[in-house]
């Protein structure tokens, strides 16, 4: 133990800094939901392909929108559902063609009065003659007695004494 330790100096070695790998970013997405004690509701989500947000109230009304991407591009659709029905507006909805031609005009004819044929005139004359003959005939009527108009029904059922 008497010998002193020998000091050995190591030559300095230069180390290159290890390359730091950039963190790999995962898909970015988020979502939320909120509701209060009155029944109002809001929720939504967002990711790299689509997004949606919607709000609803205690009366059943809902408003919202969603966005998505496809081969034709990015599309956004807004909608409302309430007492007036469901209404939607979007840039991907079909649109009816516009008709720019002149409106057709119906021909106007002066209507000639209707003239009865001899057979129709004869049938009308026979009808009105028969009608007048029946109208001038004396009709029979029920004799109701002293009880008034409701007594006839009562007599027929036996509920009222006969007069």
MMTF fields as JSON, N, C-alpha, C and O atoms, coordinates in Angstrom:
{
  "mmtfVersion": "1.0.0",
  "mmtfProducer": "UNKNOWN",
  "numBonds": 651,
  "numAtoms": 652,
  "numGroups": 163,
  "numChains": 1,
  "numModels": 1,
  "chainsPerModel": [1],
  "groupsPerChain": [163],
  "chainIdList": ["A"],
  "bondAtomList": [4, 2, 8, 6, 12, 10, 16, 14, 20, 18, 24, 22, 28, 26, 32, 30, 36, 34, 40, 38, 44, 42, 48, 46, 52, 50, 56, 54, 60, 58, 64, 62, 68, 66, 72, 70, 76, 74, 80, 78, 84, 82, 88, 86, 92, 90, 96, 94, 100, 98, 104, 102, 108, 106, 112, 110, 116, 114, 120, 118, 124, 122, 128, 126, 132, 130, 136, 134, 140, 138, 144, 142, 148, 146, 152, 150, 156, 154, 160, 158, 164, 162, 168, 166, 172, 170, 176, 174, 180, 178, 184, 182, 188, 186, 192, 190, 196, 194, 200, 198, 204, 202, 208, 206, 212, 210, 216, 214, 220, 218, 224, 222, 228, 226, 232, 230, 236, 234, 240, 238, 244, 242, 248, 246, 252, 250, 256, 254, 260, 258, 264, 262, 268, 266, 272, 270, 276, 274, 280, 278, 284, 282, 288, 286, 292, 290, 296, 294, 300, 298, 304, 302, 308, 306, 312, 310, 316, 314, 320, 318, 324, 322, 328, 326, 332, 330, 336, 334, 340, 338, 344, 342, 348, 346, 352, 350, 356, 354, 360, 358, 364, 362, 368, 366, 372, 370, 376, 374, 380, 378, 384, 382, 388, 386, 392, 390, 396, 394, 400, 398, 404, 402, 408, 406, 412, 410, 416, 414, 420, 418, 424, 422, 428, 426, 432, 430, 436, 434, 440, 438, 444, 442, 448, 446, 452, 450, 456, 454, 460, 458, 464, 462, 468, 466, 472, 470, 476, 474, 480, 478, 484, 482, 488, 486, 492, 490, 496, 494, 500, 498, 504, 502, 508, 506, 512, 510, 516, 514, 520, 518, 524, 522, 528, 526, 532, 530, 536, 534, 540, 538, 544, 542, 548, 546, 552, 550, 556, 554, 560, 558, 564, 562, 568, 566, 572, 570, 576, 574, 580, 578, 584, 582, 588, 586, 592, 590, 596, 594, 600, 598, 604, 602, 608, 606, 612, 610, 616, 614, 620, 618, 624, 622, 628, 626, 632, 630, 636, 634, 640, 638, 644, 642, 648, 646],
  "bondOrderList": [1, 1, 1, 1, 1, 1, 1, 1, 1, 1, 1, 1, 1, 1, 1, 1, 1, 1, 1, 1, 1, 1, 1, 1, 1, 1, 1, 1, 1, 1, 1, 1, 1, 1, 1, 1, 1, 1, 1, 1, 1, 1, 1, 1, 1, 1, 1, 1, 1, 1, 1, 1, 1, 1, 1, 1, 1, 1, 1, 1, 1, 1, 1, 1, 1, 1, 1, 1, 1, 1, 1, 1, 1, 1, 1, 1, 1, 1, 1, 1, 1, 1, 1, 1, 1, 1, 1, 1, 1, 1, 1, 1, 1, 1, 1, 1, 1, 1, 1, 1, 1, 1, 1, 1, 1, 1, 1, 1, 1, 1, 1, 1, 1, 1, 1, 1, 1, 1, 1, 1, 1, 1, 1, 1, 1, 1, 1, 1, 1, 1, 1, 1, 1, 1, 1, 1, 1, 1, 1, 1, 1, 1, 1, 1, 1, 1, 1, 1, 1, 1, 1, 1, 1, 1, 1, 1, 1, 1, 1, 1, 1, 1],
  "groupList": [{"groupName": "UNK", "atomNameList": ["N", "CA", "C", "O"], "elementList": ["N", "C", "C", "O"], "formalChargeList": [0, 0, 0, 0], "bondAtomList": [1, 0, 2, 1, 3, 2], "bondOrderList": [1, 1, 2], "singleLetterCode": "X", "chemCompType": "L-PEPTIDE LINKING"}],
  "groupTypeList": [0, 0, 0, 0, 0, 0, 0, 0, 0, 0, 0, 0, 0, 0, 0, 0, 0, 0, 0, 0, 0, 0, 0, 0, 0, 0, 0, 0, 0, 0, 0, 0, 0, 0, 0, 0, 0, 0, 0, 0, 0, 0, 0, 0, 0, 0, 0, 0, 0, 0, 0, 0, 0, 0, 0, 0, 0, 0, 0, 0, 0, 0, 0, 0, 0, 0, 0, 0, 0, 0, 0, 0, 0, 0, 0, 0, 0, 0, 0, 0, 0, 0, 0, 0, 0, 0, 0, 0, 0, 0, 0, 0, 0, 0, 0, 0, 0, 0, 0, 0, 0, 0, 0, 0, 0, 0, 0, 0, 0, 0, 0, 0, 0, 0, 0, 0, 0, 0, 0, 0, 0, 0, 0, 0, 0, 0, 0, 0, 0, 0, 0, 0, 0, 0, 0, 0, 0, 0, 0, 0, 0, 0, 0, 0, 0, 0, 0, 0, 0, 0, 0, 0, 0, 0, 0, 0, 0, 0, 0, 0, 0, 0, 0],
  "groupIdList": [1, 2, 3, 4, 5, 6, 7, 8, 9, 10, 11, 12, 13, 14, 15, 16, 17, 18, 19, 20, 21, 22, 23, 24, 25, 26, 27, 28, 29, 30, 31, 32, 33, 34, 35, 36, 37, 38, 39, 40, 41, 42, 43, 44, 45, 46, 47, 48, 49, 50, 51, 52, 53, 54, 55, 56, 57, 58, 59, 60, 61, 62, 63, 64, 65, 66, 67, 68, 69, 70, 71, 72, 73, 74, 75, 76, 77, 78, 79, 80, 81, 82, 83, 84, 85, 86, 87, 88, 89, 90, 91, 92, 93, 94, 95, 96, 97, 98, 99, 100, 101, 102, 103, 104, 105, 106, 107, 108, 109, 110, 111, 112, 113, 114, 115, 116, 117, 118, 119, 120, 121, 122, 123, 124, 125, 126, 127, 128, 129, 130, 131, 132, 133, 134, 135, 136, 137, 138, 139, 140, 141, 142, 143, 144, 145, 146, 147, 148, 149, 150, 151, 152, 153, 154, 155, 156, 157, 158, 159, 160, 161, 162, 163],
  "secStructList": [7, 7, 1, 7, 7, 7, 7, 7, 7, 7, 7, 7, 7, 7, 7, 7, 7, 7, 7, 7, 7, 7, 7, 7, 7, 7, 7, 7, 7, 3, 3, 3, 3, 3, 3, 7, 6, 6, 1, 7, 3, 3, 3, 3, 3, 3, 7, 1, 1, 3, 3, 3, 3, 3, 3, 3, 7, 6, 6, 1, 7, 3, 3, 3, 3, 3, 3, 3, 3, 3, 6, 6, 3, 3, 3, 3, 3, 3, 3, 3, 3, 3, 6, 6, 3, 3, 3, 3, 3, 3, 6, 6, 1, 7, 7, 7, 7, 7, 7, 7, 1, 7, 7, 7, 7, 7, 7, 7, 7, 7, 7, 7, 7, 7, 7, 7, 7, 2, 2, 2, 2, 2, 2, 2, 2, 2, 2, 2, 2, 2, 2, 2, 2, 2, 2, 2, 1, 7, 7, 7, 7, 7, 7, 7, 4, 4, 4, 7, 6, 6, 2, 2, 2, 2, 2, 2, 2, 6, 7, 1, 7, 7, 7],
  "xCoordList": [0.781, 0.0, 0.827, 0.286, 1.995, 2.843, 2.992, 3.391, 2.691, 2.89, 1.717, 0.56, 2.019, 0.989, 0.375, 1.067, -0.87, -1.494, -0.939, -0.699, -0.745, -0.209, -1.34, -2.397, -1.161, -2.175, -2.092, -1.069, -3.122, -3.169, -4.172, -5.336, -3.737, -4.615, -5.032, -4.202, -6.322, -6.829, -6.908, -7.204, -6.646, -6.711, -8.177, -9.054, -8.451, -9.845, -10.4, -9.741, -11.584, -12.248, -13.43, -14.228, -13.543, -14.642, -15.803, -15.665, -16.908, -18.12, -19.037, -19.227, -19.598, -20.58, -21.937, -22.269, -22.699, -24.0, -24.916, -24.96, -25.625, -26.535, -27.663, -28.201, -28.018, -29.101, -30.418, -30.762, -31.119, -32.385, -33.492, -33.633, -34.254, -35.345, -36.51, -36.871, -37.08, -38.238, -39.416, -39.584, -40.217, -41.345, -42.34, -42.606, -42.859, -43.828, -45.18, -45.699, -45.729, -47.01, -48.125, -48.213, -48.958, -50.098, -51.219, -51.113, -52.26, -53.39, -53.95, -54.161, -54.181, -54.7, -56.217, -56.864, -56.773, -58.223, -58.632, -57.855, -59.852, -60.394, -61.894, -62.511, -62.458, -63.9, -64.334, -63.554, -65.603, -66.116, -67.596, -68.278, -68.072, -69.487, -69.765, -69.002, -70.867, -71.263, -72.785, -73.481, -73.286, -74.724, -74.976, -74.223, -76.052, -76.375, -77.65, -78.261, -78.036, -79.192, -80.522, -81.558, -80.522, -81.745, -82.009, -83.03, -81.13, -81.315, -80.628, -80.787, -79.873, -79.122, -77.889, -77.257, -77.557, -76.496, -75.619, -76.115, -74.33, -73.395, -72.358, -71.831, -72.07, -71.005, -70.393, -70.948, -69.248, -68.593, -67.3, -66.842, -66.722, -65.427, -64.721, -65.328, -63.421, -62.618, -61.464, -60.805, -61.223, -60.056, -59.549, -60.003, -58.62, -58.03, -58.981, -58.773, -60.011, -60.924, -62.231, -62.836, -62.673, -63.986, -64.088, -63.234, -65.171, -65.454, -66.961, -67.675, -67.43, -68.851, -69.024, -68.282, -70.02, -70.421, -71.926, -72.513, -72.564, -74.013, -74.428, -73.834, -75.476, -76.049, -77.532, -78.202, -78.035, -79.457, -79.995, -79.253, -81.299, -81.89, -82.982, -83.318, -83.534, -84.527, -85.842, -86.657, -86.072, -87.313, -87.247, -88.214, -86.154, -86.02, -85.36, -85.175, -84.999, -84.333, -82.87, -82.211, -82.367, -80.973, -80.393, -81.037, -79.192, -78.448, -77.056, -76.526, -76.467, -75.129, -74.572, -75.204, -73.383, -72.732, -71.717, -71.236, -71.402, -70.328, -69.555, -70.087, -68.3, -67.381, -66.664, -66.269, -66.496, -65.752, -65.019, -65.352, -64.018, -63.218, -63.42, -63.423, -63.589, -63.64, -62.866, -62.145, -63.015, -62.229, -62.617, -61.844, -63.805, -64.24, -63.809, -63.962, -63.279, -62.831, -63.405, -63.855, -63.382, -63.886, -65.301, -65.532, -66.238, -67.642, -68.108, -67.722, -68.932, -69.524, -71.037, -71.567, -71.716, -73.17, -73.651, -73.198, -74.56, -75.165, -76.626, -77.277, -77.146, -78.526, -79.179, -78.514, -80.503, -81.323, -82.542, -83.155, -82.894, -84.114, -84.866, -84.367, -86.073, -86.861, -88.335, -88.728, -89.155, -90.593, -90.953, -92.051, -90.075, -90.338, -89.862, -89.95, -89.358, -88.91, -87.396, -86.688, -86.917, -85.481, -85.058, -85.612, -84.069, -83.558, -82.054, -81.345, -81.594, -80.18, -79.644, -80.354, -78.402, -77.719, -76.295, -75.614, -75.859, -74.508, -74.017, -74.803, -72.716, -72.136, -72.113, -71.707, -72.544, -72.536, -73.941, -74.092, -74.959, -76.324, -76.642, -76.164, -77.441, -77.783, -78.66, -79.452, -78.511, -79.275, -80.088, -79.564, -81.361, -82.23, -81.822, -81.378, -81.971, -81.637, -82.633, -83.781, -82.168, -83.0, -83.658, -82.988, -84.966, -85.721, -85.927, -86.704, -85.25, -85.287, -86.162, -86.226, -86.834, -87.648, -88.912, -89.286, -89.557, -90.794, -91.885, -91.962, -92.717, -93.794, -94.837, -95.155, -95.365, -96.399, -97.681, -98.029, -98.366, -99.617, -100.748, -100.719, -101.737, -102.88, -103.731, -103.903, -104.267, -105.127, -106.437, -106.982, -106.923, -108.161, -109.246, -109.107, -110.32, -111.437, -112.656, -112.877, -113.429, -114.697, -115.712, -116.023, -116.216, -117.126, -118.484, -119.057, -118.995, -120.332, -121.351, -121.074, -122.515, -123.528, -123.949, -123.953, -124.298, -124.711, -126.145, -127.023, -126.366, -127.698, -128.188, -127.491, -129.421, -129.994, -130.407, -130.906, -130.188, -130.678, -132.191, -132.71, -132.914, -134.371, -134.736, -135.745, -133.941, -134.222, -134.097, -134.93, -133.057, -132.854, -133.965, -134.461, -134.37, -135.454, -136.752, -137.495, -137.041, -138.249, -138.193, -139.198, -137.009, -136.86, -137.021, -137.619, -136.499, -136.65, -138.112, -138.589, -138.822, -140.235, -141.048, -141.92, -140.778, -141.494, -141.194, -142.089, -139.929, -139.56, -140.284, -140.873, -140.236, -140.855, -142.379, -142.985, -143.012, -144.453, -144.778, -145.731, -143.989, -144.207, -143.92, -144.618, -142.915, -142.567, -143.704, -144.087, -144.242, -145.333, -146.592, -147.321, -146.853, -148.021, -147.889, -148.87, -146.707, -146.493, -146.498, -146.992, -145.971, -145.925, -147.315, -147.56, -148.235, -149.578, -150.478, -151.566, -150.088, -150.871, -150.906, -149.892, -152.044, -152.16, -151.525, -151.799, -150.671, -149.952, -150.646, -151.238, -150.575, -151.075, -150.079, -148.876, -150.546, -149.64, -150.17, -151.373, -149.308, -149.697, -150.418, -150.049, -151.473, -152.194, -151.536, -151.619, -150.872, -150.088, -150.887, -150.419, -152.013, -152.781, -152.245, -151.597, -152.507, -152.177, -150.782, -150.374, -150.02, -148.727, -147.582, -146.52, -147.73, -146.655, -145.889, -146.264, -144.815, -144.1, -143.425, -143.204, -143.09, -142.39, -143.341, -142.903, -144.636, -145.6, -145.703, -145.959, -145.513, -145.64, -144.64, -144.988, -143.364, -142.354, -142.687, -142.442, -143.241, -143.58, -144.728, -144.722, -145.706, -146.832, -146.397, -146.914, -145.442, -145.01, -144.288, -144.291, -143.678, -142.962, -143.805, -143.39, -144.978, -145.843, -145.497, -145.995, -144.663, -144.263, -145.282, -145.358, -146.059, -147.045, -148.447, -148.68, -149.394, -150.758, -151.372, -151.115, -152.161, -152.829, -153.942, -154.611, -154.149, -155.174, -156.521, -157.495],
  "yCoordList": [-1.179, 0.0, 1.248, 2.353, 1.113, 2.27, 2.964, 4.128, 2.297, 2.928, 3.853, 3.509, 4.976, 5.959, 5.574, 5.059, 5.816, 5.447, 6.301, 7.495, 5.719, 6.434, 7.196, 6.616, 8.433, 9.262, 9.015, 9.283, 8.528, 8.259, 9.231, 9.262, 9.988, 10.955, 10.384, 10.012, 10.329, 9.817, 10.96, 12.1, 10.643, 11.656, 12.066, 11.202, 13.351, 13.776, 13.263, 13.347, 12.751, 12.204, 13.11, 13.433, 13.508, 14.379, 13.488, 12.666, 13.682, 12.943, 13.848, 15.012, 13.334, 14.094, 13.958, 12.894, 15.023, 14.987, 14.032, 14.032, 13.241, 12.284, 13.053, 14.004, 12.645, 13.364, 13.176, 12.074, 14.276, 14.239, 14.068, 14.879, 13.023, 12.764, 13.692, 13.884, 14.252, 15.117, 14.238, 13.126, 14.736, 13.919, 13.72, 14.635, 12.549, 12.237, 12.768, 12.388, 13.652, 14.246, 13.263, 12.784, 12.978, 12.104, 12.89, 14.104, 12.222, 12.942, 13.943, 13.63, 15.138, 16.183, 16.063, 16.119, 15.9, 15.823, 16.348, 16.342, 16.795, 17.276, 17.07, 16.927, 17.059, 16.946, 17.644, 17.806, 18.054, 18.721, 18.414, 18.054, 18.562, 18.433, 19.261, 19.232, 20.001, 20.819, 20.803, 20.794, 20.8, 20.827, 21.571, 21.435, 22.366, 23.079, 22.515, 21.593, 23.07, 22.553, 22.888, 22.361, 23.743, 24.106, 23.225, 23.398, 22.299, 21.407, 21.864, 21.231, 22.94, 23.388, 22.502, 22.122, 22.181, 21.233, 21.753, 22.346, 21.531, 21.863, 20.758, 20.33, 20.301, 19.319, 19.459, 20.111, 18.84, 18.878, 18.109, 17.634, 17.995, 17.35, 17.934, 18.592, 17.674, 18.113, 17.145, 16.789, 16.716, 15.906, 16.296, 17.285, 15.53, 15.947, 15.748, 16.345, 14.928, 14.659, 15.433, 15.716, 15.777, 16.392, 17.143, 17.033, 17.912, 18.65, 18.813, 18.854, 18.905, 19.105, 19.875, 19.681, 20.756, 21.43, 21.581, 21.845, 21.413, 21.474, 22.02, 21.693, 22.869, 23.405, 23.064, 23.167, 22.661, 22.374, 23.069, 23.363, 23.331, 23.977, 23.099, 22.057, 23.523, 22.732, 22.648, 21.773, 23.517, 23.515, 22.597, 22.523, 21.907, 20.977, 21.567, 20.854, 22.829, 23.441, 23.047, 22.942, 22.832, 22.425, 23.239, 23.403, 23.742, 24.38, 23.778, 23.382, 23.709, 23.154, 23.211, 23.714, 22.686, 22.6, 21.481, 21.083, 20.983, 20.015, 20.273, 20.807, 19.887, 20.094, 18.779, 18.085, 18.44, 17.239, 17.465, 18.358, 16.636, 16.722, 15.439, 14.339, 15.601, 14.459, 14.801, 15.798, 13.97, 14.202, 15.483, 15.985, 16.028, 17.27, 18.502, 19.621, 18.324, 19.463, 19.415, 18.371, 20.555, 20.663, 21.234, 22.253, 20.59, 20.983, 21.336, 20.687, 22.36, 22.765, 22.788, 23.309, 22.222, 22.161, 22.77, 22.369, 23.73, 24.337, 23.915, 23.8, 23.684, 23.247, 23.828, 24.198, 23.891, 24.348, 23.432, 23.166, 22.952, 22.166, 22.795, 22.83, 23.293, 23.944, 23.833, 22.947, 24.718, 24.664, 24.887, 24.519, 25.471, 25.731, 24.592, 24.698, 23.501, 22.352, 22.273, 22.953, 21.441, 21.241, 22.02, 21.839, 22.892, 23.693, 23.463, 23.447, 23.289, 22.993, 23.884, 24.199, 24.278, 25.057, 24.53, 24.368, 24.269, 23.767, 24.006, 24.268, 23.916, 24.153, 22.893, 22.944, 21.767, 20.521, 20.032, 18.908, 20.83, 20.429, 20.683, 21.661, 19.818, 20.041, 21.274, 21.6, 21.944, 23.15, 22.9, 22.408, 23.239, 23.032, 23.971, 25.091, 23.517, 24.407, 25.564, 25.451, 26.654, 27.844, 27.798, 27.585, 27.998, 27.979, 29.417, 30.148, 29.826, 31.218, 31.445, 32.566, 30.416, 30.576, 31.36, 31.503, 31.861, 32.614, 31.675, 30.517, 32.189, 31.383, 31.13, 32.029, 29.929, 29.653, 30.383, 30.508, 30.856, 31.584, 30.738, 30.31, 30.508, 29.708, 30.523, 31.726, 29.888, 30.629, 31.017, 30.254, 32.195, 32.687, 32.583, 33.104, 31.911, 31.733, 32.43, 32.38, 33.065, 33.634, 32.498, 31.929, 32.187, 31.055, 31.412, 32.446, 30.569, 30.749, 30.193, 29.203, 30.805, 30.274, 28.867, 28.503, 28.1, 26.719, 26.729, 27.361, 26.03, 25.936, 24.508, 23.543, 24.395, 23.077, 22.447, 23.121, 21.165, 20.425, 20.24, 20.412, 19.895, 19.698, 18.633, 18.774, 17.578, 16.532, 17.075, 16.763, 17.892, 18.468, 19.454, 19.476, 20.272, 21.23, 20.498, 20.936, 19.39, 18.602, 17.982, 17.974, 17.456, 16.85, 17.9, 17.618, 19.096, 20.159, 20.563, 20.768, 20.678, 21.063, 20.009, 20.356, 18.729, 17.658, 17.677, 17.463, 17.934, 17.977, 19.112, 18.905, 20.318, 21.453, 21.315, 21.792, 20.678, 20.43, 19.478, 19.705, 18.408, 17.459, 18.114, 17.847, 18.957, 19.635, 20.56, 20.566, 21.334, 22.252, 21.497, 21.954, 20.346, 19.545, 19.053, 19.053, 18.639, 18.172, 19.332, 19.18, 20.475, 21.63, 22.166, 22.682, 22.057, 22.589, 21.613, 22.011, 20.398, 19.399, 19.689, 20.098, 19.489, 19.704, 18.518, 17.356, 18.854, 17.804, 17.5, 18.386, 16.268, 15.873, 16.275, 16.265, 16.636, 16.915, 16.211, 15.971, 15.883, 15.186, 16.142, 17.312, 15.635, 16.435, 16.171, 15.062, 17.2, 17.001, 17.162, 16.698, 17.762, 17.916, 19.035, 19.952, 18.968, 20.059, 19.96, 20.871, 18.913, 18.731, 19.468, 19.599, 19.937, 20.636, 19.693, 18.533, 20.199, 19.421, 18.179, 17.234, 18.133, 16.955, 15.868, 14.754, 16.149, 15.155, 13.977, 12.86, 14.182, 13.089, 11.993, 10.812, 12.377, 11.377, 10.693, 9.497, 11.428, 10.811, 9.837, 8.789, 10.149, 9.243, 7.966, 6.888, 8.092, 6.901, 5.937, 4.731, 6.436, 5.542, 5.14, 4.284, 5.736, 5.381, 6.08, 5.689, 7.1, 7.792, 8.848, 9.185, 9.374, 10.411, 9.84, 8.958, 10.338, 9.824, 10.306, 11.427, 9.479, 9.834, 10.811, 10.701, 11.756, 12.781, 12.333, 13.076],
  "zCoordList": [0.0, 0.0, 0.0, 0.049, -0.048, 0.027, -1.307, -1.354, -2.362, -3.656, -3.967, -3.727, -4.479, -4.824, -6.172, -7.05, -6.323, -7.594, -8.714, -8.534, -9.82, -10.971, -11.637, -11.884, -11.926, -12.575, -14.065, -14.696, -14.594, -16.016, -16.623, -16.223, -17.546, -18.194, -19.539, -20.369, -19.724, -20.988, -21.986, -21.629, -23.2, -24.24, -24.433, -24.461, -24.563, -24.739, -26.078, -27.114, -26.029, -27.213, -27.539, -26.659, -28.757, -29.16, -29.626, -30.532, -28.991, -29.357, -30.165, -29.812, -31.228, -31.996, -31.291, -30.769, -31.284, -30.622, -31.387, -32.617, -30.638, -31.26, -31.943, -31.377, -33.15, -33.821, -33.039, -32.611, -32.878, -32.165, -33.208, -34.124, -33.053, -34.003, -33.681, -32.52, -34.717, -34.51, -34.075, -34.575, -33.156, -32.718, -33.868, -34.647, -33.948, -34.992, -34.536, -33.486, -35.348, -34.99, -35.347, -36.478, -34.376, -34.608, -35.262, -35.439, -35.608, -36.204, -35.199, -34.028, -35.688, -34.824, -34.805, -35.851, -33.634, -33.523, -32.164, -31.209, -32.103, -30.831, -30.855, -31.911, -29.664, -29.535, -28.258, -27.32, -28.245, -27.058, -26.905, -27.864, -25.688, -25.383, -24.143, -23.178, -24.179, -23.035, -22.942, -23.958, -21.719, -21.497, -20.198, -19.234, -20.184, -18.957, -18.332, -18.872, -17.208, -16.474, -17.15, -16.744, -18.162, -18.858, -20.075, -20.74, -20.378, -21.514, -22.78, -23.824, -22.721, -23.894, -24.052, -23.067, -25.293, -25.568, -26.699, -27.658, -26.585, -27.662, -27.725, -26.698, -28.921, -29.079, -30.456, -31.341, -30.62, -31.91, -31.899, -30.859, -33.065, -33.2, -34.41, -35.256, -34.468, -35.601, -35.753, -34.777, -36.997, -37.303, -38.687, -39.262, -39.214, -40.482, -41.664, -42.72, -41.51, -42.62, -42.544, -43.578, -41.357, -41.227, -39.909, -39.029, -39.81, -38.579, -38.466, -39.468, -37.23, -36.997, -35.704, -34.741, -35.697, -34.473, -34.496, -35.545, -33.323, -33.255, -31.895, -30.868, -31.913, -30.688, -30.685, -31.713, -29.538, -29.399, -28.169, -27.232, -28.178, -27.019, -26.442, -27.005, -25.316, -24.603, -25.366, -25.071, -26.324, -27.093, -28.305, -29.063, -28.506, -29.617, -30.842, -31.828, -30.826, -31.965, -32.017, -30.982, -33.212, -33.394, -34.543, -35.579, -34.362, -35.439, -35.465, -34.427, -36.637, -36.701, -38.106, -39.035, -38.228, -39.527, -39.488, -38.427, -40.67, -40.766, -42.043, -43.016, -42.022, -43.127, -43.385, -42.448, -44.653, -44.987, -46.297, -47.076, -46.515, -47.735, -48.534, -47.982, -49.838, -50.731, -51.994, -52.036, -53.029, -54.234, -54.953, -55.769, -54.668, -55.305, -54.524, -55.014, -53.337, -52.534, -51.13, -50.658, -50.477, -49.111, -49.171, -49.822, -48.504, -48.53, -47.121, -46.149, -47.019, -45.744, -45.896, -46.877, -44.925, -44.908, -43.593, -42.521, -43.671, -42.487, -42.435, -43.473, -41.229, -41.119, -39.866, -38.899, -39.927, -38.806, -38.765, -39.799, -37.582, -37.397, -36.234, -35.11, -36.508, -35.463, -35.808, -36.568, -35.261, -35.498, -36.963, -37.382, -37.738, -39.152, -40.042, -41.265, -39.458, -40.232, -40.302, -39.56, -41.196, -41.402, -42.63, -43.714, -42.453, -43.562, -43.659, -42.653, -44.865, -45.074, -46.19, -47.145, -46.056, -47.085, -47.176, -46.163, -48.382, -48.551, -49.956, -50.866, -50.129, -51.446, -52.304, -53.464, -51.749, -52.507, -52.847, -53.327, -52.615, -52.903, -54.375, -54.951, -54.984, -56.391, -56.543, -55.659, -57.656, -57.943, -59.206, -60.206, -59.153, -60.308, -61.438, -61.188, -62.673, -63.789, -63.865, -63.437, -64.412, -64.562, -65.931, -66.941, -65.963, -67.207, -67.647, -67.033, -68.687, -69.132, -70.356, -70.861, -70.84, -72.041, -71.711, -70.547, -72.746, -72.548, -72.052, -72.462, -71.175, -70.64, -71.721, -72.5, -71.772, -72.774, -72.411, -71.237, -73.418, -73.21, -73.765, -74.919, -72.926, -73.361, -74.322, -74.125, -75.358, -76.286, -75.6, -74.802, -75.918, -75.341, -76.393, -77.499, -76.044, -76.961, -76.368, -75.158, -77.202, -76.759, -76.77, -77.816, -75.595, -75.469, -76.051, -75.71, -76.918, -77.496, -76.514, -75.837, -76.424, -75.498, -75.902, -77.078, -74.893, -75.144, -75.657, -75.071, -76.745, -77.357, -77.157, -77.469, -76.622, -76.393, -77.722, -78.624, -77.814, -78.987, -78.839, -77.736, -79.908, -79.794, -78.758, -78.067, -78.639, -77.655, -76.233, -75.382, -75.958, -74.627, -74.311, -73.185, -75.282, -75.057, -74.731, -73.854, -75.419, -75.153, -73.75, -73.039, -73.343, -72.019, -70.923, -69.885, -71.137, -70.143, -69.993, -68.877, -71.107, -71.067, -70.323, -69.527, -70.569, -69.873, -68.381, -67.564, -68.019, -66.599, -65.878, -64.818, -66.461, -65.78, -65.709, -64.749, -66.695, -66.641, -65.497, -64.752, -65.354, -64.257, -62.909, -61.931, -62.85, -61.599, -61.165, -59.995, -62.096, -61.768, -61.348, -60.469, -61.967, -61.605, -60.167, -59.424, -59.769, -58.397, -57.416, -56.299, -57.793, -56.889, -56.605, -55.514, -57.56, -57.35, -56.588, -56.172, -56.392, -55.692, -54.2, -53.634, -53.551, -52.108, -51.394, -51.697, -50.438, -49.727, -48.416, -47.8, -47.995, -46.695, -45.644, -45.905, -44.441, -43.341, -42.11, -42.005, -41.194, -39.974, -39.053, -38.947, -38.368, -37.386, -36.04, -35.513, -35.474, -34.278, -32.986, -31.946, -32.987, -31.763, -30.911, -31.415, -29.628, -28.711, -28.142, -27.421, -28.417, -27.773, -28.457, -27.849, -29.636, -30.326, -31.233, -31.399, -31.818, -32.827, -32.274, -33.032, -31.005, -30.473, -30.055, -29.765, -30.011, -29.537, -30.484, -30.034, -31.779, -32.741, -32.448, -32.475, -32.159, -31.832, -30.523, -30.372, -29.574, -28.297, -28.435, -27.789, -29.253, -29.443, -30.116, -29.824, -31.02, -31.739, -30.802, -31.047, -29.748, -28.838, -27.644, -26.862, -27.482, -26.362, -25.069, -24.013, -25.115, -23.902, -23.485, -22.303, -24.411, -24.098, -24.234, -25.061, -23.423, -23.563, -24.869, -25.307, -25.47, -26.728, -26.436, -25.409, -27.316, -27.084, -27.551, -27.43]
}
